[in-house]
Each structure stands twice: as structure tokens, then as C-alpha cells.
Coordinates of C-alpha atoms in Angstrom, one line a residue:
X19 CA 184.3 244.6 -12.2
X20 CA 182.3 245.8 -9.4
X21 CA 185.2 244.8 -7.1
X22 CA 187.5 246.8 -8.6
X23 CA 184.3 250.2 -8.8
X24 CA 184.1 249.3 -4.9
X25 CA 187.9 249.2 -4.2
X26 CA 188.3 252.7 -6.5
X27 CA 185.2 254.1 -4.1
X28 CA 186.7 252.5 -1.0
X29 CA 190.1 253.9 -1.7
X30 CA 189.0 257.7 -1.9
X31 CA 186.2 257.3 1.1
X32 CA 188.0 254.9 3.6
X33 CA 185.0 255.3 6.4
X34 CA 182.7 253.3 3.5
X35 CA 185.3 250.9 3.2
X36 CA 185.1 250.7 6.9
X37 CA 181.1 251.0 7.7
X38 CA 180.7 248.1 4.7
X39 CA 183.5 246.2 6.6
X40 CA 181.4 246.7 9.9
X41 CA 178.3 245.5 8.3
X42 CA 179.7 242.6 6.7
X43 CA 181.5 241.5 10.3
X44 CA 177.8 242.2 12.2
X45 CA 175.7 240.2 9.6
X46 CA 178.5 237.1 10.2
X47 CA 178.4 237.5 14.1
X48 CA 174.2 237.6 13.3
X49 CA 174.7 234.6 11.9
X50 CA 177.2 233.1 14.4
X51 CA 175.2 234.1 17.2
X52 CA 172.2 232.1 16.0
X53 CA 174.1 229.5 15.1
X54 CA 175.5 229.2 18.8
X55 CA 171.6 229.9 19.8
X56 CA 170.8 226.5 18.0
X57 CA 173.7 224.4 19.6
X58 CA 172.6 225.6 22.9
X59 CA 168.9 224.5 22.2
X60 CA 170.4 221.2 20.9
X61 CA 172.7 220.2 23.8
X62 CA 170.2 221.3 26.3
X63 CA 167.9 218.9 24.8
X64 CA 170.7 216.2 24.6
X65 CA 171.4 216.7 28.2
X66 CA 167.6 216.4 29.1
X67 CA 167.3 213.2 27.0
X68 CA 170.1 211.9 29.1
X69 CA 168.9 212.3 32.1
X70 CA 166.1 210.6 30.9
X71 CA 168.1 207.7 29.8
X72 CA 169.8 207.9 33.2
X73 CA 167.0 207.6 35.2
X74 CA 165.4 204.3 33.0
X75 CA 168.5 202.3 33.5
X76 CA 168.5 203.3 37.2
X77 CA 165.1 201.4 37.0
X78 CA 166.1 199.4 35.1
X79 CA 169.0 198.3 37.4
X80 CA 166.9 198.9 40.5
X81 CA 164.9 195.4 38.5
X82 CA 167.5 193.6 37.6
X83 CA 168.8 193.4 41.3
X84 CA 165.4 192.8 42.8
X85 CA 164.7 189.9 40.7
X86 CA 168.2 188.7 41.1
X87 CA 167.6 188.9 45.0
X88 CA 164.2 187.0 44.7
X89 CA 166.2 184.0 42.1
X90 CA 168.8 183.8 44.5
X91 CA 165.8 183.2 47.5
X92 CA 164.3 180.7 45.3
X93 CA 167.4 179.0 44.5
X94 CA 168.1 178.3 48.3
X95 CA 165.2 176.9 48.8
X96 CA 165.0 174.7 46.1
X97 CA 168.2 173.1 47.4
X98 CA 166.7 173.4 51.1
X99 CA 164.0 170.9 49.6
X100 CA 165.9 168.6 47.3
X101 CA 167.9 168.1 50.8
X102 CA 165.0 167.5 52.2
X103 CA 163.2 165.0 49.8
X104 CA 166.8 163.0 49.7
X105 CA 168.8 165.2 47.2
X106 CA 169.4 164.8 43.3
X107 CA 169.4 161.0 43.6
X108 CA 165.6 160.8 44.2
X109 CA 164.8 163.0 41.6
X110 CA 167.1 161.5 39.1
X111 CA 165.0 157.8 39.7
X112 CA 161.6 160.0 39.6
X113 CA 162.8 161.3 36.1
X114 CA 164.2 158.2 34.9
X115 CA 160.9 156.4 36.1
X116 CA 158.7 159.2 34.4
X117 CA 160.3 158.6 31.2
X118 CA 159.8 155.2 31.5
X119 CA 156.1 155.5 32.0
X120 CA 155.4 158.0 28.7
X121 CA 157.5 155.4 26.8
X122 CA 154.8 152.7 28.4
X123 CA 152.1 155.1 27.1
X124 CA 152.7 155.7 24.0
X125 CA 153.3 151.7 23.1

């Protein structure tokens, strides 16, 4: 009912029709704008917490390829000293001699 008493006053004073028309468009770009405010705020603080992220697994991969290096090291020269000491052979009999000895032990 008030519809129909707005459209009757709207049809005789057209500028009403067109200031409330104005009004109603403002308060929804009000609205809109603050909206677009808040998803500005958000992505800004999405792309901060990314470059966060970023920079840990730069670390993080900065790590993994320094301990990589320093396993690799230690890897050559275990097998520079099993060479030396006579290879897998002498330390398969020390093993196998070990075990041996525990098993003496614990009869």
C-alpha cells in the first residue's frame, strides 16, 4: 500500500521520484565502497602473509640444501674410509663377529 501512495506521489512530483532514486543508488555505492574498502584490507594482508610465507621456505630451502651439502661431505668420506680400512668386507666380519660376541654374553 505504501508502494502504490509512493508511486501516486512519485508520478505527480517526478524530481522526488528521482532525489529518492539518487539516495537509494548513494546509500548502495556507500555500501559498495566499504565493502571494496574491506577486500582491499583483506588482500593486502593476504599478500603480506605471503611474503611471509615466501621468505620461511626461502629459509627453509636455504637449510635443506646446506645440510644436503654437508650429508653429501660426510658421505664421501665415509666411503674414503671404508676404502681405506679394506671396504665393506671388513666391516661385514666386524659385524658378524660383534653379533657373535653379544650372543656369547648373554649365554
Amino acid at each position: 500500500d505504501d508502494d502504490d501512495v509512493d508511486e501516486n506521489a512519485d508520478s505527480k512530483n517526478p524530481i522526488s521520484f528521482v532525489q529518492k532514486q539518487i539516495e537509494k543508488q548513494n546509500a548502495n555505492l556507500d555500501a559498495l565502497s566499504i565493502s571494496v574498502s574491506r577486500l582491499g584490507d583483506m588482500s593486502l594482508n593476504i599478500s603480506h602473509e605471503i611474503s611471509s610465507q615466501n621468505r620461511l621456505l626461502s629459509d627453509l630451502d636455504s637449510d635443506i640444501e646446506n645440510v644436503s651439502s654437508k650429508t653429501d661431505s660426510l658421505l664421501k668420506k665415509t666411503r674414503e674410509i671404508i676404502k681405506k680400512t679394506g671396504g665393506m668386507k671388513d666391516w661385514c666380519i666386524i659385524l658378524i663377529l660383534f653379533s657373535v660376541l653379544c650372543v656369547l654374553i648373554l649365554l
